[in-house]
PDB file of N, CA, C and O in Angstrom:
ATOM      1  N   PRO A  30       2.598   0.679  -1.135  1.00 56.00           N
ATOM      2  CA  PRO A  30       1.675  -0.371  -1.587  1.00 56.00           C
ATOM      3  C   PRO A  30       1.533  -0.363  -3.100  1.00 56.00           C
ATOM      4  O   PRO A  30       1.735   0.667  -3.742  1.00 56.00           O
ATOM      5  N   SER A  31       1.166  -1.489  -3.617  1.00 68.00           N
ATOM      6  CA  SER A  31       0.993  -1.638  -5.055  1.00 68.00           C
ATOM      7  C   SER A  31      -0.169  -0.796  -5.560  1.00 68.00           C
ATOM      8  O   SER A  31      -1.139  -0.548  -4.848  1.00 68.00           O
ATOM      9  N   LEU A  32      -0.062  -0.357  -6.807  1.00 77.00           N
ATOM     10  CA  LEU A  32      -1.157   0.382  -7.438  1.00 77.00           C
ATOM     11  C   LEU A  32      -2.036  -0.543  -8.280  1.00 77.00           C
ATOM     12  O   LEU A  32      -3.000  -0.082  -8.873  1.00 77.00           O
ATOM     13  N   TYR A  33      -1.704  -1.844  -8.325  1.00 77.00           N
ATOM     14  CA  TYR A  33      -2.531  -2.787  -9.069  1.00 77.00           C
ATOM     15  C   TYR A  33      -3.949  -2.767  -8.525  1.00 77.00           C
ATOM     16  O   TYR A  33      -4.165  -2.815  -7.311  1.00 77.00           O
ATOM     17  N   GLY A  34      -4.927  -2.699  -9.408  1.00 77.00           N
ATOM     18  CA  GLY A  34      -6.317  -2.762  -8.982  1.00 77.00           C
ATOM     19  C   GLY A  34      -6.813  -1.511  -8.292  1.00 77.00           C
ATOM     20  O   GLY A  34      -7.829  -1.534  -7.608  1.00 77.00           O
ATOM     21  N   LEU A  35      -6.124  -0.400  -8.469  1.00 81.00           N
ATOM     22  CA  LEU A  35      -6.538   0.845  -7.829  1.00 81.00           C
ATOM     23  C   LEU A  35      -7.975   1.217  -8.200  1.00 81.00           C
ATOM     24  O   LEU A  35      -8.702   1.794  -7.404  1.00 81.00           O
ATOM     25  N   GLN A  36      -8.393   0.832  -9.406  1.00 79.00           N
ATOM     26  CA  GLN A  36      -9.731   1.188  -9.880  1.00 79.00           C
ATOM     27  C   GLN A  36     -10.847   0.554  -9.048  1.00 79.00           C
ATOM     28  O   GLN A  36     -11.979   1.000  -9.101  1.00 79.00           O
ATOM     29  N   VAL A  37     -10.528  -0.435  -8.236  1.00 79.00           N
ATOM     30  CA  VAL A  37     -11.552  -1.036  -7.369  1.00 79.00           C
ATOM     31  C   VAL A  37     -11.260  -0.750  -5.904  1.00 79.00           C
ATOM     32  O   VAL A  37     -11.835  -1.372  -5.022  1.00 79.00           O
ATOM     33  N   GLY A  38     -10.374   0.235  -5.632  1.00 76.00           N
ATOM     34  CA  GLY A  38      -9.902   0.457  -4.282  1.00 76.00           C
ATOM     35  C   GLY A  38     -10.494   1.615  -3.517  1.00 76.00           C
ATOM     36  O   GLY A  38     -10.048   1.900  -2.426  1.00 76.00           O
ATOM     37  N   ALA A  39     -11.477   2.331  -4.066  1.00 81.00           N
ATOM     38  CA  ALA A  39     -12.040   3.476  -3.328  1.00 81.00           C
ATOM     39  C   ALA A  39     -12.740   2.974  -2.076  1.00 81.00           C
ATOM     40  O   ALA A  39     -13.244   1.864  -2.050  1.00 81.00           O
ATOM     41  N   PRO A  40     -12.776   3.721  -1.030  1.00 84.00           N
ATOM     42  CA  PRO A  40     -12.233   5.067  -0.852  1.00 84.00           C
ATOM     43  C   PRO A  40     -10.731   5.032  -0.594  1.00 84.00           C
ATOM     44  O   PRO A  40     -10.146   3.984  -0.372  1.00 84.00           O
ATOM     45  N   PHE A  41     -10.116   6.214  -0.595  1.00 81.00           N
ATOM     46  CA  PHE A  41      -8.669   6.347  -0.480  1.00 81.00           C
ATOM     47  C   PHE A  41      -8.290   7.109   0.784  1.00 81.00           C
ATOM     48  O   PHE A  41      -9.096   7.788   1.382  1.00 81.00           O
ATOM     49  N   LEU A  42      -7.018   7.026   1.134  1.00 77.00           N
ATOM     50  CA  LEU A  42      -6.417   7.672   2.301  1.00 77.00           C
ATOM     51  C   LEU A  42      -6.872   7.025   3.607  1.00 77.00           C
ATOM     52  O   LEU A  42      -7.562   6.013   3.612  1.00 77.00           O
ATOM     53  N   HIS A  43      -6.476   7.629   4.695  1.00 73.00           N
ATOM     54  CA  HIS A  43      -6.745   7.078   6.019  1.00 73.00           C
ATOM     55  C   HIS A  43      -8.249   7.056   6.291  1.00 73.00           C
ATOM     56  O   HIS A  43      -8.922   8.072   6.143  1.00 73.00           O
ATOM     57  N   HIS A  44      -8.731   5.934   6.670  1.00 76.00           N
ATOM     58  CA  HIS A  44     -10.139   5.766   7.041  1.00 76.00           C
ATOM     59  C   HIS A  44     -11.098   6.165   5.921  1.00 76.00           C
ATOM     60  O   HIS A  44     -12.211   6.624   6.195  1.00 76.00           O
ATOM     61  N   GLY A  45     -10.668   6.055   4.669  1.00 79.00           N
ATOM     62  CA  GLY A  45     -11.548   6.337   3.548  1.00 79.00           C
ATOM     63  C   GLY A  45     -11.952   7.787   3.403  1.00 79.00           C
ATOM     64  O   GLY A  45     -13.052   8.097   2.956  1.00 79.00           O
ATOM     65  N   GLN A  46     -11.064   8.703   3.764  1.00 83.00           N
ATOM     66  CA  GLN A  46     -11.391  10.127   3.724  1.00 83.00           C
ATOM     67  C   GLN A  46     -11.738  10.622   2.335  1.00 83.00           C
ATOM     68  O   GLN A  46     -12.620  11.471   2.186  1.00 83.00           O
ATOM     69  N   ALA A  47     -11.046  10.165   1.301  1.00 85.00           N
ATOM     70  CA  ALA A  47     -11.325  10.601  -0.071  1.00 85.00           C
ATOM     71  C   ALA A  47     -12.134   9.509  -0.762  1.00 85.00           C
ATOM     72  O   ALA A  47     -11.683   8.375  -0.886  1.00 85.00           O
ATOM     73  N   THR A  48     -13.322   9.849  -1.200  1.00 87.00           N
ATOM     74  CA  THR A  48     -14.209   8.846  -1.797  1.00 87.00           C
ATOM     75  C   THR A  48     -13.899   8.568  -3.260  1.00 87.00           C
ATOM     76  O   THR A  48     -14.406   7.606  -3.818  1.00 87.00           O
ATOM     77  N   SER A  49     -13.048   9.402  -3.877  1.00 88.00           N
ATOM     78  CA  SER A  49     -12.659   9.190  -5.273  1.00 88.00           C
ATOM     79  C   SER A  49     -11.299   9.831  -5.506  1.00 88.00           C
ATOM     80  O   SER A  49     -10.848  10.681  -4.731  1.00 88.00           O
ATOM     81  N   LEU A  50     -10.650   9.442  -6.595  1.00 88.00           N
ATOM     82  CA  LEU A  50      -9.387  10.072  -6.948  1.00 88.00           C
ATOM     83  C   LEU A  50      -9.617  11.525  -7.359  1.00 88.00           C
ATOM     84  O   LEU A  50      -8.772  12.384  -7.103  1.00 88.00           O
ATOM     85  N   GLU A  51     -10.757  11.806  -7.957  1.00 89.00           N
ATOM     86  CA  GLU A  51     -11.093  13.185  -8.322  1.00 89.00           C
ATOM     87  C   GLU A  51     -11.157  14.069  -7.071  1.00 89.00           C
ATOM     88  O   GLU A  51     -10.627  15.179  -7.065  1.00 89.00           O
ATOM     89  N   GLN A  52     -11.793  13.565  -6.021  1.00 89.00           N
ATOM     90  CA  GLN A  52     -11.874  14.317  -4.773  1.00 89.00           C
ATOM     91  C   GLN A  52     -10.477  14.485  -4.167  1.00 89.00           C
ATOM     92  O   GLN A  52     -10.123  15.568  -3.702  1.00 89.00           O
ATOM     93  N   LEU A  53      -9.679  13.443  -4.204  1.00 85.00           N
ATOM     94  CA  LEU A  53      -8.328  13.500  -3.666  1.00 85.00           C
ATOM     95  C   LEU A  53      -7.495  14.560  -4.384  1.00 85.00           C
ATOM     96  O   LEU A  53      -6.769  15.322  -3.750  1.00 85.00           O
ATOM     97  N   MET A  54      -7.618  14.643  -5.690  1.00 86.00           N
ATOM     98  CA  MET A  54      -6.821  15.597  -6.474  1.00 86.00           C
ATOM     99  C   MET A  54      -7.310  17.039  -6.341  1.00 86.00           C
ATOM    100  O   MET A  54      -6.517  17.967  -6.430  1.00 86.00           O
ATOM    101  N   SER A  55      -8.600  17.236  -6.134  1.00 86.00           N
ATOM    102  CA  SER A  55      -9.145  18.594  -6.203  1.00 86.00           C
ATOM    103  C   SER A  55      -9.387  19.269  -4.855  1.00 86.00           C
ATOM    104  O   SER A  55      -9.480  20.491  -4.784  1.00 86.00           O
ATOM    105  N   SER A  56      -9.474  18.514  -3.783  1.00 85.00           N
ATOM    106  CA  SER A  56      -9.798  19.090  -2.483  1.00 85.00           C
ATOM    107  C   SER A  56      -8.555  19.635  -1.784  1.00 85.00           C
ATOM    108  O   SER A  56      -7.533  18.948  -1.674  1.00 85.00           O
ATOM    109  N   LEU A  57      -8.649  20.847  -1.285  1.00 84.00           N
ATOM    110  CA  LEU A  57      -7.538  21.433  -0.533  1.00 84.00           C
ATOM    111  C   LEU A  57      -7.257  20.653   0.747  1.00 84.00           C
ATOM    112  O   LEU A  57      -6.150  20.709   1.283  1.00 84.00           O
ATOM    113  N   ALA A  58      -8.228  19.899   1.225  1.00 84.00           N
ATOM    114  CA  ALA A  58      -8.059  19.109   2.446  1.00 84.00           C
ATOM    115  C   ALA A  58      -6.954  18.059   2.291  1.00 84.00           C
ATOM    116  O   ALA A  58      -6.372  17.620   3.279  1.00 84.00           O
ATOM    117  N   TYR A  59      -6.647  17.667   1.053  1.00 83.00           N
ATOM    118  CA  TYR A  59      -5.659  16.618   0.810  1.00 83.00           C
ATOM    119  C   TYR A  59      -4.372  17.160   0.213  1.00 83.00           C
ATOM    120  O   TYR A  59      -3.514  16.404  -0.215  1.00 83.00           O
ATOM    121  N   GLN A  60      -4.197  18.476   0.194  1.00 83.00           N
ATOM    122  CA  GLN A  60      -3.013  19.089  -0.410  1.00 83.00           C
ATOM    123  C   GLN A  60      -1.723  18.572   0.225  1.00 83.00           C
ATOM    124  O   GLN A  60      -0.745  18.326  -0.464  1.00 83.00           O
ATOM    125  N   GLU A  61      -1.719  18.392   1.545  1.00 83.00           N
ATOM    126  CA  GLU A  61      -0.515  17.895   2.218  1.00 83.00           C
ATOM    127  C   GLU A  61      -0.133  16.505   1.719  1.00 83.00           C
ATOM    128  O   GLU A  61       1.047  16.200   1.549  1.00 83.00           O
ATOM    129  N   HIS A  62      -1.119  15.665   1.465  1.00 80.00           N
ATOM    130  CA  HIS A  62      -0.848  14.327   0.935  1.00 80.00           C
ATOM    131  C   HIS A  62      -0.260  14.423  -0.472  1.00 80.00           C
ATOM    132  O   HIS A  62       0.653  13.686  -0.823  1.00 80.00           O
ATOM    133  N   LEU A  63      -0.824  15.312  -1.286  1.00 82.00           N
ATOM    134  CA  LEU A  63      -0.396  15.419  -2.674  1.00 82.00           C
ATOM    135  C   LEU A  63       1.008  15.995  -2.806  1.00 82.00           C
ATOM    136  O   LEU A  63       1.721  15.681  -3.754  1.00 82.00           O
ATOM    137  N   THR A  64       1.418  16.827  -1.880  1.00 84.00           N
ATOM    138  CA  THR A  64       2.733  17.464  -1.971  1.00 84.00           C
ATOM    139  C   THR A  64       3.781  16.800  -1.080  1.00 84.00           C
ATOM    140  O   THR A  64       4.908  17.283  -1.010  1.00 84.00           O
ATOM    141  N   ALA A  65       3.455  15.707  -0.436  1.00 81.00           N
ATOM    142  CA  ALA A  65       4.396  15.047   0.481  1.00 81.00           C
ATOM    143  C   ALA A  65       5.684  14.632  -0.225  1.00 81.00           C
ATOM    144  O   ALA A  65       6.763  14.757   0.332  1.00 81.00           O
ATOM    145  N   GLY A  66       5.604  14.151  -1.440  1.00 76.00           N
ATOM    146  CA  GLY A  66       6.799  13.725  -2.170  1.00 76.00           C
ATOM    147  C   GLY A  66       7.323  14.765  -3.126  1.00 76.00           C
ATOM    148  O   GLY A  66       8.416  14.626  -3.666  1.00 76.00           O
ATOM    149  N   ASN A  67       6.532  15.820  -3.366  1.00 82.00           N
ATOM    150  CA  ASN A  67       6.931  16.866  -4.304  1.00 82.00           C
ATOM    151  C   ASN A  67       6.235  18.155  -3.879  1.00 82.00           C
ATOM    152  O   ASN A  67       5.049  18.347  -4.141  1.00 82.00           O
ATOM    153  N   ALA A  68       6.955  19.029  -3.235  1.00 82.00           N
ATOM    154  CA  ALA A  68       6.367  20.247  -2.663  1.00 82.00           C
ATOM    155  C   ALA A  68       5.733  21.173  -3.691  1.00 82.00           C
ATOM    156  O   ALA A  68       4.894  22.006  -3.345  1.00 82.00           O
ATOM    157  N   ILE A  69       6.084  21.024  -4.960  1.00 86.00           N
ATOM    158  CA  ILE A  69       5.516  21.898  -5.986  1.00 86.00           C
ATOM    159  C   ILE A  69       4.531  21.159  -6.902  1.00 86.00           C
ATOM    160  O   ILE A  69       4.309  21.557  -8.034  1.00 86.00           O
ATOM    161  N   PHE A  70       3.921  20.100  -6.393  1.00 84.00           N
ATOM    162  CA  PHE A  70       2.947  19.324  -7.164  1.00 84.00           C
ATOM    163  C   PHE A  70       1.674  20.151  -7.334  1.00 84.00           C
ATOM    164  O   PHE A  70       0.893  20.311  -6.407  1.00 84.00           O
ATOM    165  N   THR A  71       1.493  20.728  -8.507  1.00 86.00           N
ATOM    166  CA  THR A  71       0.326  21.554  -8.796  1.00 86.00           C
ATOM    167  C   THR A  71      -0.173  21.270 -10.214  1.00 86.00           C
ATOM    168  O   THR A  71      -0.054  22.118 -11.104  1.00 86.00           O
ATOM    169  N   PRO A  72      -0.719  20.085 -10.451  1.00 89.00           N
ATOM    170  CA  PRO A  72      -1.174  19.753 -11.803  1.00 89.00           C
ATOM    171  C   PRO A  72      -2.412  20.563 -12.193  1.00 89.00           C
ATOM    172  O   PRO A  72      -3.247  20.897 -11.354  1.00 89.00           O
ATOM    173  N   SER A  73      -2.511  20.855 -13.480  1.00 90.00           N
ATOM    174  CA  SER A  73      -3.702  21.516 -14.013  1.00 90.00           C
ATOM    175  C   SER A  73      -4.861  20.523 -13.991  1.00 90.00           C
ATOM    176  O   SER A  73      -4.664  19.322 -13.745  1.00 90.00           O
ATOM    177  N   ALA A  74      -6.052  20.980 -14.277  1.00 90.00           N
ATOM    178  CA  ALA A  74      -7.228  20.089 -14.315  1.00 90.00           C
ATOM    179  C   ALA A  74      -7.024  18.989 -15.349  1.00 90.00           C
ATOM    180  O   ALA A  74      -7.344  17.819 -15.099  1.00 90.00           O
ATOM    181  N   ALA A  75      -6.470  19.336 -16.507  1.00 94.00           N
ATOM    182  CA  ALA A  75      -6.225  18.324 -17.551  1.00 94.00           C
ATOM    183  C   ALA A  75      -5.173  17.320 -17.096  1.00 94.00           C
ATOM    184  O   ALA A  75      -5.311  16.118 -17.341  1.00 94.00           O
ATOM    185  N   GLU A  76      -4.123  17.800 -16.410  1.00 92.00           N
ATOM    186  CA  GLU A  76      -3.090  16.893 -15.896  1.00 92.00           C
ATOM    187  C   GLU A  76      -3.641  15.991 -14.803  1.00 92.00           C
ATOM    188  O   GLU A  76      -3.269  14.816 -14.721  1.00 92.00           O
ATOM    189  N   GLN A  77      -4.547  16.504 -13.976  1.00 91.00           N
ATOM    190  CA  GLN A  77      -5.190  15.680 -12.954  1.00 91.00           C
ATOM    191  C   GLN A  77      -5.977  14.559 -13.612  1.00 91.00           C
ATOM    192  O   GLN A  77      -5.887  13.395 -13.194  1.00 91.00           O
ATOM    193  N   THR A  78      -6.729  14.902 -14.645  1.00 94.00           N
ATOM    194  CA  THR A  78      -7.514  13.888 -15.371  1.00 94.00           C
ATOM    195  C   THR A  78      -6.598  12.848 -15.984  1.00 94.00           C
ATOM    196  O   THR A  78      -6.858  11.640 -15.876  1.00 94.00           O
ATOM    197  N   ASP A  79      -5.507  13.284 -16.611  1.00 95.00           N
ATOM    198  CA  ASP A  79      -4.549  12.344 -17.196  1.00 95.00           C
ATOM    199  C   ASP A  79      -3.945  11.432 -16.131  1.00 95.00           C
ATOM    200  O   ASP A  79      -3.820  10.222 -16.345  1.00 95.00           O
ATOM    201  N   LEU A  80      -3.567  11.997 -14.986  1.00 91.00           N
ATOM    202  CA  LEU A  80      -2.976  11.208 -13.915  1.00 91.00           C
ATOM    203  C   LEU A  80      -3.974  10.190 -13.367  1.00 91.00           C
ATOM    204  O   LEU A  80      -3.638   9.016 -13.167  1.00 91.00           O
ATOM    205  N   ILE A  81      -5.202  10.606 -13.152  1.00 91.00           N
ATOM    206  CA  ILE A  81      -6.238   9.693 -12.661  1.00 91.00           C
ATOM    207  C   ILE A  81      -6.456   8.556 -13.654  1.00 91.00           C
ATOM    208  O   ILE A  81      -6.508   7.385 -13.265  1.00 91.00           O
ATOM    209  N   ASN A  82      -6.558   8.887 -14.942  1.00 92.00           N
ATOM    210  CA  ASN A  82      -6.745   7.847 -15.961  1.00 92.00           C
ATOM    211  C   ASN A  82      -5.567   6.886 -16.002  1.00 92.00           C
ATOM    212  O   ASN A  82      -5.749   5.671 -16.144  1.00 92.00           O
ATOM    213  N   PHE A  83      -4.351   7.416 -15.854  1.00 90.00           N
ATOM    214  CA  PHE A  83      -3.171   6.552 -15.811  1.00 90.00           C
ATOM    215  C   PHE A  83      -3.227   5.621 -14.599  1.00 90.00           C
ATOM    216  O   PHE A  83      -3.026   4.415 -14.712  1.00 90.00           O
ATOM    217  N   LEU A  84      -3.491   6.184 -13.427  1.00 89.00           N
ATOM    218  CA  LEU A  84      -3.551   5.367 -12.208  1.00 89.00           C
ATOM    219  C   LEU A  84      -4.599   4.268 -12.321  1.00 89.00           C
ATOM    220  O   LEU A  84      -4.372   3.129 -11.888  1.00 89.00           O
ATOM    221  N   LEU A  85      -5.746   4.588 -12.897  1.00 89.00           N
ATOM    222  CA  LEU A  85      -6.816   3.596 -13.037  1.00 89.00           C
ATOM    223  C   LEU A  85      -6.500   2.537 -14.082  1.00 89.00           C
ATOM    224  O   LEU A  85      -7.125   1.486 -14.103  1.00 89.00           O
ATOM    225  N   SER A  86      -5.523   2.808 -14.948  1.00 89.00           N
ATOM    226  CA  SER A  86      -5.167   1.836 -15.990  1.00 89.00           C
ATOM    227  C   SER A  86      -4.160   0.794 -15.510  1.00 89.00           C
ATOM    228  O   SER A  86      -3.943  -0.210 -16.180  1.00 89.00           O
ATOM    229  N   ILE A  87      -3.546   1.009 -14.349  1.00 87.00           N
ATOM    230  CA  ILE A  87      -2.509   0.099 -13.862  1.00 87.00           C
ATOM    231  C   ILE A  87      -3.140  -1.200 -13.383  1.00 87.00           C
ATOM    232  O   ILE A  87      -4.031  -1.205 -12.545  1.00 87.00           O
ATOM    233  N   ASP A  88      -2.671  -2.302 -13.964  1.00 84.00           N
ATOM    234  CA  ASP A  88      -3.140  -3.619 -13.538  1.00 84.00           C
ATOM    235  C   ASP A  88      -1.978  -4.602 -13.627  1.00 84.00           C
ATOM    236  O   ASP A  88      -0.839  -4.199 -13.882  1.00 84.00           O
ATOM    237  N   ALA A  89      -2.247  -5.854 -13.414  1.00 82.00           N
ATOM    238  CA  ALA A  89      -1.188  -6.863 -13.367  1.00 82.00           C
ATOM    239  C   ALA A  89      -0.446  -7.001 -14.696  1.00 82.00           C
ATOM    240  O   ALA A  89       0.665  -7.521 -14.729  1.00 82.00           O
ATOM    241  N   SER A  90      -1.030  -6.508 -15.794  1.00 87.00           N
ATOM    242  CA  SER A  90      -0.356  -6.603 -17.088  1.00 87.00           C
ATOM    243  C   SER A  90       0.555  -5.401 -17.357  1.00 87.00           C
ATOM    244  O   SER A  90       1.269  -5.375 -18.355  1.00 87.00           O
ATOM    245  N   THR A  91       0.550  -4.408 -16.474  1.00 85.00           N
ATOM    246  CA  THR A  91       1.370  -3.213 -16.647  1.00 85.00           C
ATOM    247  C   THR A  91       2.834  -3.538 -16.329  1.00 85.00           C
ATOM    248  O   THR A  91       3.128  -4.131 -15.300  1.00 85.00           O
ATOM    249  N   THR A  92       3.730  -3.142 -17.229  1.00 86.00           N
ATOM    250  CA  THR A  92       5.154  -3.358 -17.012  1.00 86.00           C
ATOM    251  C   THR A  92       5.625  -2.492 -15.860  1.00 86.00           C
ATOM    252  O   THR A  92       5.360  -1.295 -15.819  1.00 86.00           O
ATOM    253  N   GLU A  93       6.305  -3.129 -14.910  1.00 83.00           N
ATOM    254  CA  GLU A  93       6.805  -2.390 -13.748  1.00 83.00           C
ATOM    255  C   GLU A  93       8.028  -1.570 -14.129  1.00 83.00           C
ATOM    256  O   GLU A  93       8.842  -1.986 -14.944  1.00 83.00           O
ATOM    257  N   ILE A  94       8.150  -0.391 -13.527  1.00 82.00           N
ATOM    258  CA  ILE A  94       9.276   0.500 -13.756  1.00 82.00           C
ATOM    259  C   ILE A  94      10.066   0.591 -12.454  1.00 82.00           C
ATOM    260  O   ILE A  94       9.507   0.888 -11.404  1.00 82.00           O
ATOM    261  N   THR A  95      11.353   0.337 -12.525  1.00 83.00           N
ATOM    262  CA  THR A  95      12.203   0.422 -11.338  1.00 83.00           C
ATOM    263  C   THR A  95      12.521   1.892 -11.071  1.00 83.00           C
ATOM    264  O   THR A  95      13.032   2.575 -11.948  1.00 83.00           O
ATOM    265  N   PRO A  96      12.190   2.379  -9.875  1.00 79.00           N
ATOM    266  CA  PRO A  96      12.507   3.778  -9.559  1.00 79.00           C
ATOM    267  C   PRO A  96      14.015   4.003  -9.476  1.00 79.00           C
ATOM    268  O   PRO A  96      14.753   3.091  -9.114  1.00 79.00           O
ATOM    269  N   PRO A  97      14.450   5.202  -9.805  1.00 83.00           N
ATOM    270  CA  PRO A  97      15.887   5.491  -9.702  1.00 83.00           C
ATOM    271  C   PRO A  97      16.379   5.374  -8.259  1.00 83.00           C
ATOM    272  O   PRO A  97      15.621   5.625  -7.322  1.00 83.00           O
ATOM    273  N   ALA A  98      17.625   5.027  -8.095  1.00 83.00           N
ATOM    274  CA  ALA A  98      18.223   4.925  -6.756  1.00 83.00           C
ATOM    275  C   ALA A  98      18.086   6.255  -6.033  1.00 83.00           C
ATOM    276  O   ALA A  98      18.230   7.327  -6.622  1.00 83.00           O
ATOM    277  N   GLY A  99      17.743   6.177  -4.744  1.00 78.00           N
ATOM    278  CA  GLY A  99      17.624   7.382  -3.936  1.00 78.00           C
ATOM    279  C   GLY A  99      16.284   8.078  -4.021  1.00 78.00           C
ATOM    280  O   GLY A  99      16.103   9.143  -3.463  1.00 78.00           O
ATOM    281  N   SER A 100      15.330   7.498  -4.731  1.00 75.00           N
ATOM    282  CA  SER A 100      14.040   8.158  -4.890  1.00 75.00           C
ATOM    283  C   SER A 100      13.029   7.767  -3.823  1.00 75.00           C
ATOM    284  O   SER A 100      11.913   8.287  -3.813  1.00 75.00           O
ATOM    285  N   ASP A 101      13.384   6.865  -2.917  1.00 69.00           N
ATOM    286  CA  ASP A 101      12.470   6.447  -1.856  1.00 69.00           C
ATOM    287  C   ASP A 101      12.315   7.580  -0.846  1.00 69.00           C
ATOM    288  O   ASP A 101      13.273   7.990  -0.207  1.00 69.00           O
ATOM    289  N   LYS A 102      11.109   8.109  -0.712  1.00 64.00           N
ATOM    290  CA  LYS A 102      10.857   9.243   0.184  1.00 64.00           C
ATOM    291  C   LYS A 102      10.349   8.806   1.563  1.00 64.00           C
ATOM    292  O   LYS A 102      10.109   9.626   2.419  1.00 64.00           O
ATOM    293  N   CYS A 103      10.184   7.504   1.761  1.00 64.00           N
ATOM    294  CA  CYS A 103       9.675   7.007   3.033  1.00 64.00           C
ATOM    295  C   CYS A 103      10.826   6.821   4.014  1.00 64.00           C
ATOM    296  O   CYS A 103      11.868   6.276   3.652  1.00 64.00           O
ATOM    297  N   PRO A 104      10.651   7.256   5.253  1.00 57.00           N
ATOM    298  CA  PRO A 104      11.716   7.047   6.238  1.00 57.00           C
ATOM    299  C   PRO A 104      11.877   5.570   6.556  1.00 57.00           C
ATOM    300  O   PRO A 104      10.924   4.809   6.478  1.00 57.00           O
ATOM    301  N   GLN A 105      13.074   5.177   6.926  1.00 55.00           N
ATOM    302  CA  GLN A 105      13.350   3.781   7.259  1.00 55.00           C
ATOM    303  C   GLN A 105      12.707   3.387   8.546  1.00 55.00           C
ATOM    304  O   GLN A 105      12.633   4.050   9.480  1.00 55.00           O
TER     305      GLN A 105
END
């Protein structure tokens, strides 16, 4: 799904389990979600803050980036 408008999209995950991106990043309950595409995803607190701020900045004016071929981690 698109990340446009993520800043107005809380809560997150299935059935609104995470009430904020901060909770999603810091709670061990969501570790499986965070490492699904990268098993060694372990950002520091500062990196979590940077990532959250980046995600919240994405809107319709953000230039789209084409992912490299073969980077789709979702099964067909």
